[in-house]
Amino acid sequence: MARRKAREPGRSDRKKGKVRENRGGRPAASSRKRDTARRRHAEELIVVGVGASAGGLEAISELLSALPADTGMAFVFVQHLAPKHESVLPILLKANTRMPVVQVTHGVKVEPDHLYVIPPDRQMELADGHLTLSPRPAGRAQYMPIDYFFRSLARAAGSRAVGIVLSGTASDGALGLREIKAAGGIVLAQTPESAHYGGMPHAAIATGIVDLVLSPRDMGSELLRISRHPAYRAATAPAPETPPDEPAADDAELRRIYAMLRSAKGVDFSLYKPPTIRRRIHRRMALHKIDKIEQYTLYLRENPVEVESLYHDILIQVTHFFREPEALEALASKVFRKMGESRRGDGPVRIWIPGCATGEEAYSVAIVLLESLGDETTNISIQVFGTDISDAAIEFARSGVYPESIAEHVSAERLRRFFTRSDGNYRVTKLVRDLCIFARQDLTRDPPFSRLDLIVCRNVLIYLGTPLQKKLMTVFHYALRPDGVLLLGKAETVGPGMEFFSIMDKKHRLFQKRAREVPPAVIFPHDYALQRGSMQNRRTFPVERSAASILGQASQFLLEKYSPPGVVVDSNLQIVQFRGQTGPYLEPAPGHASLSLLKMAREGLLYGLRAALHSARKKGQPVRKEGLRVRYDGQQRSIALEVVPLGTGEQERHFLIIFREEASMGSSPRKSLDRAAPEETSAGVARLKQELAANRDYLQSMIQDLEAANEELQSANEEILSSNEELQSTNEELDTAKEELQSINEELNTVNEELHGRNEELSRANSDLMNLLNSVQIAIVMVSADLRIRRFTPTAEKLLNLIPADVGRPIGNIQPNLEGSDLQNLIQEVIDTMTVREHEVRDRSGHWYSMTVRPYKSARNQIDGAVLALYDVDASRRLERSAAHAGELARALADTVLEPVLVVSHDLRAQFANRAFYRRLDVAEADVVGRPLAELGEEWLRDRKLEDRTRKALLEGNERFVHQAGGLRVQGRGIAGHDGQRSVVLVLTEESEGSNTGA
């Protein structure tokens, strides 16, 4: 009561309106402390999400058996369960862990050292330290509860999230692991060899982001080690509210790590936010069992592969189709529709998505654009540029193939219209793929695209420092058209670039380019070497860049001023670079724009150029052609050209074509021809013949090449025909295999039905067993081979001091309510010797029980524990004591009687006699008890009539008789014994006068 009163507000506080609040409506100090404690608890708790499907029960059991009960972590198990069957997972898992196993109910709070299990027909997510449930989504082709929970785990726990994928089919969990990894968490997968079904582990490993691939038993020890490693604690520690003013002690080591990454990958991460980089480094240190950052720096120098792994860890990005759909809808309504109305025939629509990761963002924007434009797409050209710094991500994006789990974010209509099924995956249709162009690009140093209508840069700026963000704002301003639009993520803003952009839609982060009289200076950060080499080749970086820059400018000026004009072409004779003034030799061809060298060559240059290129390609050596006549600006010029092959055998072949002018032919060709002398005319004819001969030689070589190519095509055709026959035979084999698979599928369906039936029988037998144990009024405890409690009856709870949470605990850890009982050693002895042990025990209140311990035999007749049963024998013990007491009382009464007394058994043997009888016969007790009456030596005991009367009394029960023999008077009466046998009591007295013989 005192505590309640202390918590209630006083009357004066009620009057003043200060109930648990201070000035400004802020919570009281005690409330703030509790909130701070809860927040700190939620920020420090490590939550381990475990996903599994078929074969996952055995894997999770092995994982739990390797974990102690006090890990300090919370475990959440998500498995694919039958929606219409009650799950017995919590009961099965209790046998493998000492942690409390809880089937999740809506809103349950996550506590450390607990195991939470998803219920059937539900999907689950973690939010604010609580597990919430929602109905299983309807109308979906794929049910992905593991991905759904992993994504919420990444959002709620961040770097304290641990994702584990165990045995199962399909690919559920792979996408969720990417989000956990992006949040800085740890991801593990079961080795496919140890899994009953390797589909889910294979899909997780194929993402390339799994930190450790282990067996379930090894995962337990590794989880404990990582969770208690100081570097992991540093990586998961909450970020300080205010950054420290002084530089961190590890800044020097960070700079060395930045230098190694720059040298190996050509990316300067010093421009990124340091806390993110530090968390990634601490995470890698925990995985490699390294305590100090200096040791990790040395490890990076000695292991270039780790540099690659750290690079990918820092760059890991998570995205999915149609992320933040409200922003895309705003983009469609406010940008794309206006674009369709105004852009018809006015050049292509150009969109740039920097940091596109694996391409989902670019394809989503392209699909939304196509849906917004509708029929207008036929009149508008579209170009969507997706760029990212990761080569692997760009290659993945170009393929356009995604797992079937994307159905969770893509509607059925969009899947049908913009995707095709291929080998269990979804592939973006060619219509959408042709609109998207993917290329590797480093925003910190590479030039941008230009004349863009839209830039979609979401969740990229949050990783960059403020100076780099400001520089990128100038880049985006330069790249956009005057009315261009910038779309950022919901956690981003233009910040220092507000002078360059105006707000178009604040809620959805849409900004429009702001017109400026003086465009901002575009600065591309470029303060390190452009070449990217291996760590072994480049350990240091140039320090004196200013001198090198001046020399480079001087070299560039000399090349532009005095070098001959020329072009560089690729193997397809497409011009990739112009050098100097090439106008006198090349000109754009009419029609569609083209950079083909042969189309741009001026009149008179083509035949010599073609022959030189052919000869240089064939010989691989520089070729020079002289005396070529080129018409330019109304005059003919005599030029020489040189074709130089570039590149090695491993690179794509390129050619450098250099033009050199020899002499001019005068002003007007026609006038020169009219004034020409006959000698000049004959020289011109000779020159024409020479050109004709050269053309003839060139045509002859082309014919030879054509014939050789024709022969190769014929041989290739024959190979194709033979391959076609092989493919036909392979097709027949596939048809046969398909029929076999169909028959196997039918067999699997049959086996599945049988398993369902057996499962129902097992459930029924389990229910019968539970009802039987609850109904039996006997204390029964079942113990496993390692002496852990499996089951017990309600009667055993009170007698042995058991509670439901004791299931799974060792029997030696409990304190039973029995005196002097060593249950652990007794049960171990029964298991070792395979014998039954029985003895009586007494509880502390004096109640007696008969304890029986039997070996527990499995269905295969193997000893797998023991069964302990306690039977209540207190009533029978009390009855025995009463009978013994009554017997002692009868003996005492008989010994106090002065007359001799003899008790005769059913077979006429002496059963008991008192002391007076022994004195009369002068014999000992051993000479009387158990002997026939005829052998006792007394005449009256051998009397035939007395024997007959005694037999009659034995038969008729309680009959009383009196018999006189030899001057003695014998009184007899039959009695019933406790064992059901009758006896006769004979009392001997002296004969008195007037007695009635035979009465």
Coordinates of N, CA and C in Angstrom, one line a residue, residues 387-451:
T387 N 23.6 3.8 -62.4 CA 25.1 3.8 -62.1 C 25.3 3.4 -60.7
D388 N 26.4 2.7 -60.4 CA 26.8 2.3 -59.1 C 28.3 2.1 -59.0
I389 N 28.8 2.1 -57.9 CA 30.3 1.9 -57.7 C 30.7 0.5 -57.7
S390 N 29.7 -0.4 -57.5 CA 30.0 -1.9 -57.4 C 29.9 -2.5 -58.8
D391 N 31.0 -3.1 -59.3 CA 30.9 -3.9 -60.5 C 30.0 -5.0 -60.5
A392 N 30.0 -5.8 -59.3 CA 29.1 -6.9 -59.2 C 27.6 -6.5 -59.3
A393 N 27.3 -5.4 -58.6 CA 25.9 -5.0 -58.6 C 25.5 -4.6 -60.0
I394 N 26.4 -3.9 -60.8 CA 26.0 -3.5 -62.1 C 25.8 -4.7 -63.0
E395 N 26.6 -5.8 -62.9 CA 26.5 -7.0 -63.7 C 25.1 -7.6 -63.3
F396 N 24.8 -7.7 -62.1 CA 23.5 -8.2 -61.7 C 22.4 -7.5 -62.3
A397 N 22.5 -6.1 -62.2 CA 21.4 -5.3 -62.8 C 21.2 -5.5 -64.3
R398 N 22.3 -5.6 -65.0 CA 22.2 -5.8 -66.4 C 21.5 -7.1 -66.8
S399 N 21.7 -8.2 -66.0 CA 21.1 -9.5 -66.3 C 19.6 -9.4 -66.2
G400 N 19.1 -8.5 -65.2 CA 17.6 -8.4 -65.0 C 16.9 -9.6 -64.5
V401 N 17.6 -10.5 -63.8 CA 17.0 -11.7 -63.3 C 17.0 -11.6 -61.8
Y402 N 15.8 -11.8 -61.2 CA 15.6 -11.6 -59.8 C 14.8 -12.8 -59.2
P403 N 15.0 -13.1 -57.9 CA 14.3 -14.3 -57.3 C 12.8 -14.1 -57.3
E404 N 12.1 -15.2 -57.1 CA 10.7 -15.2 -57.1 C 10.1 -14.4 -55.9
S405 N 10.9 -14.2 -54.9 CA 10.5 -13.5 -53.7 C 10.1 -12.0 -54.0
I406 N 10.5 -11.5 -55.2 CA 10.1 -10.1 -55.5 C 8.6 -9.9 -55.6
A407 N 7.9 -11.1 -55.7 CA 6.4 -11.0 -55.8 C 5.8 -10.3 -54.6
E408 N 6.5 -10.2 -53.5 CA 6.0 -9.6 -52.3 C 5.9 -8.1 -52.5
H409 N 6.7 -7.5 -53.4 CA 6.7 -6.0 -53.6 C 6.1 -5.7 -55.0
V410 N 6.0 -6.6 -55.9 CA 5.5 -6.3 -57.2 C 4.1 -6.9 -57.4
S411 N 3.2 -6.1 -57.8 CA 1.8 -6.6 -57.9 C 1.7 -7.7 -59.0
A412 N 0.7 -8.5 -59.0 CA 0.5 -9.5 -59.9 C 0.3 -9.0 -61.4
E413 N -0.3 -7.8 -61.5 CA -0.5 -7.2 -62.8 C 0.9 -6.8 -63.4
R414 N 1.7 -6.2 -62.5 CA 3.0 -5.8 -63.0 C 3.9 -7.0 -63.3
L415 N 3.8 -8.1 -62.5 CA 4.5 -9.3 -62.8 C 4.1 -9.8 -64.2
R416 N 2.9 -9.8 -64.5 CA 2.4 -10.4 -65.7 C 2.8 -9.5 -66.9
R417 N 2.9 -8.2 -66.7 CA 3.1 -7.3 -67.8 C 4.6 -7.0 -68.1
F418 N 5.4 -6.9 -67.0 CA 6.8 -6.5 -67.2 C 7.8 -7.5 -66.8
F419 N 7.4 -8.8 -66.5 CA 8.3 -9.8 -66.1 C 7.9 -11.1 -66.8
T420 N 8.9 -12.0 -66.9 CA 8.7 -13.3 -67.5 C 9.3 -14.3 -66.5
R421 N 8.7 -15.5 -66.4 CA 9.2 -16.6 -65.5 C 10.3 -17.3 -66.2
S422 N 11.4 -17.6 -65.5 CA 12.6 -18.3 -66.1 C 13.3 -19.0 -65.1
D423 N 13.2 -20.4 -65.1 CA 14.0 -21.2 -64.2 C 13.7 -20.9 -62.7
G424 N 12.4 -20.7 -62.4 CA 12.1 -20.4 -61.0 C 12.4 -18.9 -60.6
N425 N 12.8 -18.1 -61.5 CA 13.1 -16.7 -61.2 C 12.2 -15.8 -62.1
Y426 N 12.3 -14.5 -61.9 CA 11.6 -13.5 -62.7 C 12.6 -12.7 -63.5
R427 N 12.4 -12.5 -64.8 CA 13.3 -11.7 -65.6 C 12.6 -10.5 -66.2
V428 N 13.2 -9.4 -66.1 CA 12.6 -8.2 -66.6 C 12.4 -8.3 -68.1
T429 N 11.3 -7.9 -68.6 CA 11.1 -8.0 -70.1 C 12.0 -7.1 -70.9
K430 N 12.2 -7.5 -72.1 CA 13.2 -6.8 -73.0 C 12.8 -5.4 -73.2
L431 N 11.5 -5.1 -73.2 CA 11.0 -3.8 -73.4 C 11.5 -2.8 -72.3
V432 N 11.6 -3.3 -71.1 CA 12.0 -2.5 -70.0 C 13.6 -2.5 -70.0
R433 N 14.2 -3.6 -70.2 CA 15.6 -3.7 -70.2 C 16.3 -2.8 -71.2
D434 N 15.6 -2.7 -72.4 CA 16.2 -1.8 -73.5 C 16.2 -0.3 -73.1
L435 N 15.3 0.0 -72.2 CA 15.3 1.4 -71.7 C 16.4 1.8 -70.7
C436 N 16.9 0.8 -70.1 CA 17.8 1.0 -68.9 C 19.3 0.7 -69.4
I437 N 20.2 1.6 -69.1 CA 21.6 1.5 -69.4 C 22.3 1.5 -68.0
F438 N 23.1 0.5 -67.8 CA 23.8 0.4 -66.5 C 25.3 0.6 -66.7
A439 N 26.0 1.3 -65.8 CA 27.4 1.5 -65.9 C 28.0 1.8 -64.6
R440 N 29.3 1.4 -64.4 CA 29.9 1.7 -63.1 C 30.3 3.2 -63.1
Q441 N 30.1 3.8 -61.9 CA 30.4 5.2 -61.8 C 30.7 5.5 -60.3
D442 N 31.7 6.3 -60.1 CA 32.0 6.8 -58.7 C 31.6 8.2 -58.6
L443 N 30.5 8.5 -57.8 CA 30.0 9.8 -57.7 C 31.1 10.8 -57.2
T444 N 32.1 10.3 -56.5 CA 33.0 11.2 -55.9 C 34.1 11.7 -56.9
R445 N 34.2 11.1 -58.1 CA 35.2 11.5 -59.0 C 34.8 11.5 -60.5
D446 N 33.9 10.7 -60.8 CA 33.5 10.5 -62.3 C 32.6 11.6 -62.7
P447 N 32.7 12.1 -63.9 CA 31.7 13.1 -64.4 C 30.3 12.6 -64.5
P448 N 29.3 13.5 -64.4 CA 27.9 13.0 -64.5 C 27.4 13.0 -65.9
F449 N 26.2 12.5 -66.0 CA 25.4 12.7 -67.3 C 24.9 14.1 -67.4
S450 N 24.4 14.5 -68.6 CA 24.0 15.8 -68.8 C 22.6 15.8 -69.5
R451 N 22.0 17.0 -69.5 CA 20.7 17.2 -70.1 C 19.7 16.2 -69.6

